[in-house]
């Protein structure tokens, strides 16, 4: 696994669905040490925050992803 340092809160994004609502809390983080493992996925890849826009995330995640892309490096 990996160790990270949790940074400042970047955003809270509320999204309503037909039968429920959810709030996504977005935090900055910094890699500290370790190696990612493929426990419940076939592969992993490090991405720069600006590369997240091109991935097929659900619409509810878009505002949080935008905050990540705009966060200071």
mmCIF file with all atom_site columns, C-alpha atoms in Angstrom:
data_model
loop_
_atom_site.group_PDB
_atom_site.id
_atom_site.type_symbol
_atom_site.label_atom_id
_atom_site.label_alt_id
_atom_site.label_comp_id
_atom_site.label_asym_id
_atom_site.label_entity_id
_atom_site.label_seq_id
_atom_site.pdbx_PDB_ins_code
_atom_site.Cartn_x
_atom_site.Cartn_y
_atom_site.Cartn_z
_atom_site.occupancy
_atom_site.B_iso_or_equiv
_atom_site.pdbx_formal_charge
_atom_site.auth_seq_id
_atom_site.auth_comp_id
_atom_site.auth_asym_id
_atom_site.auth_atom_id
_atom_site.pdbx_PDB_model_num
ATOM 1  C CA . UNK A 1 1  ? 0.000   0.000  0.000   1.00 0.00 ? 1  UNK A CA 1
ATOM 2  C CA . UNK A 1 2  ? 0.894   3.662  0.061   1.00 0.00 ? 2  UNK A CA 1
ATOM 3  C CA . UNK A 1 3  ? 1.171   6.291  2.742   1.00 0.00 ? 3  UNK A CA 1
ATOM 4  C CA . UNK A 1 4  ? -0.183  9.750  1.979   1.00 0.00 ? 4  UNK A CA 1
ATOM 5  C CA . UNK A 1 5  ? -0.435  13.026 3.847   1.00 0.00 ? 5  UNK A CA 1
ATOM 6  C CA . UNK A 1 6  ? -3.957  14.460 3.788   1.00 0.00 ? 6  UNK A CA 1
ATOM 7  C CA . UNK A 1 7  ? -3.916  18.133 2.880   1.00 0.00 ? 7  UNK A CA 1
ATOM 8  C CA . UNK A 1 8  ? -6.443  20.911 2.971   1.00 0.00 ? 8  UNK A CA 1
ATOM 9  C CA . UNK A 1 9  ? -10.069 20.470 2.036   1.00 0.00 ? 9  UNK A CA 1
ATOM 10 C CA . UNK A 1 10 ? -10.556 21.675 -1.532  1.00 0.00 ? 10 UNK A CA 1
ATOM 11 C CA . UNK A 1 11 ? -14.309 21.348 -1.877  1.00 0.00 ? 11 UNK A CA 1
ATOM 12 C CA . UNK A 1 12 ? -17.563 19.779 -0.765  1.00 0.00 ? 12 UNK A CA 1
ATOM 13 C CA . UNK A 1 13 ? -19.773 18.915 -3.702  1.00 0.00 ? 13 UNK A CA 1
ATOM 14 C CA . UNK A 1 14 ? -23.431 18.054 -3.201  1.00 0.00 ? 14 UNK A CA 1
ATOM 15 C CA . UNK A 1 15 ? -25.241 16.051 -5.850  1.00 0.00 ? 15 UNK A CA 1
ATOM 16 C CA . UNK A 1 16 ? -28.876 14.965 -5.885  1.00 0.00 ? 16 UNK A CA 1
ATOM 17 C CA . UNK A 1 17 ? -30.182 11.807 -7.486  1.00 0.00 ? 17 UNK A CA 1
ATOM 18 C CA . UNK A 1 18 ? -33.793 10.703 -7.853  1.00 0.00 ? 18 UNK A CA 1
ATOM 19 C CA . UNK A 1 19 ? -33.817 8.610  -4.660  1.00 0.00 ? 19 UNK A CA 1
ATOM 20 C CA . UNK A 1 20 ? -30.926 9.990  -2.619  1.00 0.00 ? 20 UNK A CA 1
ATOM 21 C CA . UNK A 1 21 ? -28.283 12.676 -2.408  1.00 0.00 ? 21 UNK A CA 1
ATOM 22 C CA . UNK A 1 22 ? -24.575 12.567 -1.633  1.00 0.00 ? 22 UNK A CA 1
ATOM 23 C CA . UNK A 1 23 ? -21.809 14.932 -0.651  1.00 0.00 ? 23 UNK A CA 1
ATOM 24 C CA . UNK A 1 24 ? -18.306 14.386 -2.006  1.00 0.00 ? 24 UNK A CA 1
ATOM 25 C CA . UNK A 1 25 ? -15.543 15.835 0.151   1.00 0.00 ? 25 UNK A CA 1
ATOM 26 C CA . UNK A 1 26 ? -12.402 16.586 -1.872  1.00 0.00 ? 26 UNK A CA 1
ATOM 27 C CA . UNK A 1 27 ? -9.005  16.895 -0.168  1.00 0.00 ? 27 UNK A CA 1
ATOM 28 C CA . UNK A 1 28 ? -5.553  17.561 -1.482  1.00 0.00 ? 28 UNK A CA 1
ATOM 29 C CA . UNK A 1 29 ? -2.994  14.895 -0.647  1.00 0.00 ? 29 UNK A CA 1
ATOM 30 C CA . UNK A 1 30 ? 0.718   14.238 -0.969  1.00 0.00 ? 30 UNK A CA 1
ATOM 31 C CA . UNK A 1 31 ? 2.368   10.888 -1.671  1.00 0.00 ? 31 UNK A CA 1
ATOM 32 C CA . UNK A 1 32 ? 4.718   9.956  1.167   1.00 0.00 ? 32 UNK A CA 1
ATOM 33 C CA . UNK A 1 33 ? 5.929   6.418  0.482   1.00 0.00 ? 33 UNK A CA 1
ATOM 34 C CA . UNK A 1 34 ? 5.047   2.919  -0.634  1.00 0.00 ? 34 UNK A CA 1
ATOM 35 C CA . UNK A 1 35 ? 3.927   1.152  -3.782  1.00 0.00 ? 35 UNK A CA 1
ATOM 36 C CA . UNK A 1 36 ? 0.299   0.877  -4.982  1.00 0.00 ? 36 UNK A CA 1
ATOM 37 C CA . UNK A 1 37 ? -1.125  -2.635 -5.261  1.00 0.00 ? 37 UNK A CA 1
ATOM 38 C CA . UNK A 1 38 ? -3.793  -3.901 -7.657  1.00 0.00 ? 38 UNK A CA 1
ATOM 39 C CA . UNK A 1 39 ? -6.145  -5.363 -5.039  1.00 0.00 ? 39 UNK A CA 1
ATOM 40 C CA . UNK A 1 40 ? -9.546  -4.727 -6.666  1.00 0.00 ? 40 UNK A CA 1
ATOM 41 C CA . UNK A 1 41 ? -8.503  -3.540 -10.097 1.00 0.00 ? 41 UNK A CA 1
ATOM 42 C CA . UNK A 1 42 ? -6.505  -4.811 -13.056 1.00 0.00 ? 42 UNK A CA 1
ATOM 43 C CA . UNK A 1 43 ? -4.062  -1.922 -13.213 1.00 0.00 ? 43 UNK A CA 1
ATOM 44 C CA . UNK A 1 44 ? -3.245  1.498  -11.766 1.00 0.00 ? 44 UNK A CA 1
ATOM 45 C CA . UNK A 1 45 ? -1.552  4.596  -13.106 1.00 0.00 ? 45 UNK A CA 1
ATOM 46 C CA . UNK A 1 46 ? -0.289  7.855  -11.601 1.00 0.00 ? 46 UNK A CA 1
ATOM 47 C CA . UNK A 1 47 ? -1.921  10.853 -13.280 1.00 0.00 ? 47 UNK A CA 1
ATOM 48 C CA . UNK A 1 48 ? -1.372  14.566 -13.096 1.00 0.00 ? 48 UNK A CA 1
ATOM 49 C CA . UNK A 1 49 ? -4.462  16.413 -11.835 1.00 0.00 ? 49 UNK A CA 1
ATOM 50 C CA . UNK A 1 50 ? -4.982  17.992 -15.268 1.00 0.00 ? 50 UNK A CA 1
ATOM 51 C CA . UNK A 1 51 ? -5.345  14.518 -16.821 1.00 0.00 ? 51 UNK A CA 1
ATOM 52 C CA . UNK A 1 52 ? -8.422  13.657 -14.746 1.00 0.00 ? 52 UNK A CA 1
ATOM 53 C CA . UNK A 1 53 ? -10.713 15.658 -17.058 1.00 0.00 ? 53 UNK A CA 1
ATOM 54 C CA . UNK A 1 54 ? -10.279 13.111 -19.848 1.00 0.00 ? 54 UNK A CA 1
ATOM 55 C CA . UNK A 1 55 ? -11.470 10.134 -17.809 1.00 0.00 ? 55 UNK A CA 1
ATOM 56 C CA . UNK A 1 56 ? -15.051 8.825  -17.697 1.00 0.00 ? 56 UNK A CA 1
ATOM 57 C CA . UNK A 1 57 ? -16.025 9.937  -14.191 1.00 0.00 ? 57 UNK A CA 1
ATOM 58 C CA . UNK A 1 58 ? -19.713 10.235 -13.234 1.00 0.00 ? 58 UNK A CA 1
ATOM 59 C CA . UNK A 1 59 ? -21.171 13.716 -13.658 1.00 0.00 ? 59 UNK A CA 1
ATOM 60 C CA . UNK A 1 60 ? -21.431 14.145 -9.872  1.00 0.00 ? 60 UNK A CA 1
ATOM 61 C CA . UNK A 1 61 ? -17.622 14.032 -9.643  1.00 0.00 ? 61 UNK A CA 1
ATOM 62 C CA . UNK A 1 62 ? -16.932 16.777 -12.207 1.00 0.00 ? 62 UNK A CA 1
ATOM 63 C CA . UNK A 1 63 ? -17.014 19.795 -9.829  1.00 0.00 ? 63 UNK A CA 1
ATOM 64 C CA . UNK A 1 64 ? -14.621 18.060 -7.423  1.00 0.00 ? 64 UNK A CA 1
ATOM 65 C CA . UNK A 1 65 ? -12.273 17.076 -10.244 1.00 0.00 ? 65 UNK A CA 1
ATOM 66 C CA . UNK A 1 66 ? -12.225 20.690 -11.417 1.00 0.00 ? 66 UNK A CA 1
ATOM 67 C CA . UNK A 1 67 ? -11.206 21.797 -7.893  1.00 0.00 ? 67 UNK A CA 1
ATOM 68 C CA . UNK A 1 68 ? -8.384  19.233 -7.925  1.00 0.00 ? 68 UNK A CA 1
ATOM 69 C CA . UNK A 1 69 ? -7.161  20.511 -11.308 1.00 0.00 ? 69 UNK A CA 1
ATOM 70 C CA . UNK A 1 70 ? -7.200  24.112 -10.008 1.00 0.00 ? 70 UNK A CA 1
ATOM 71 C CA . UNK A 1 71 ? -5.452  23.350 -6.698  1.00 0.00 ? 71 UNK A CA 1
ATOM 72 C CA . UNK A 1 72 ? -1.943  24.696 -6.141  1.00 0.00 ? 72 UNK A CA 1
ATOM 73 C CA . UNK A 1 73 ? 0.715   22.098 -6.856  1.00 0.00 ? 73 UNK A CA 1
#
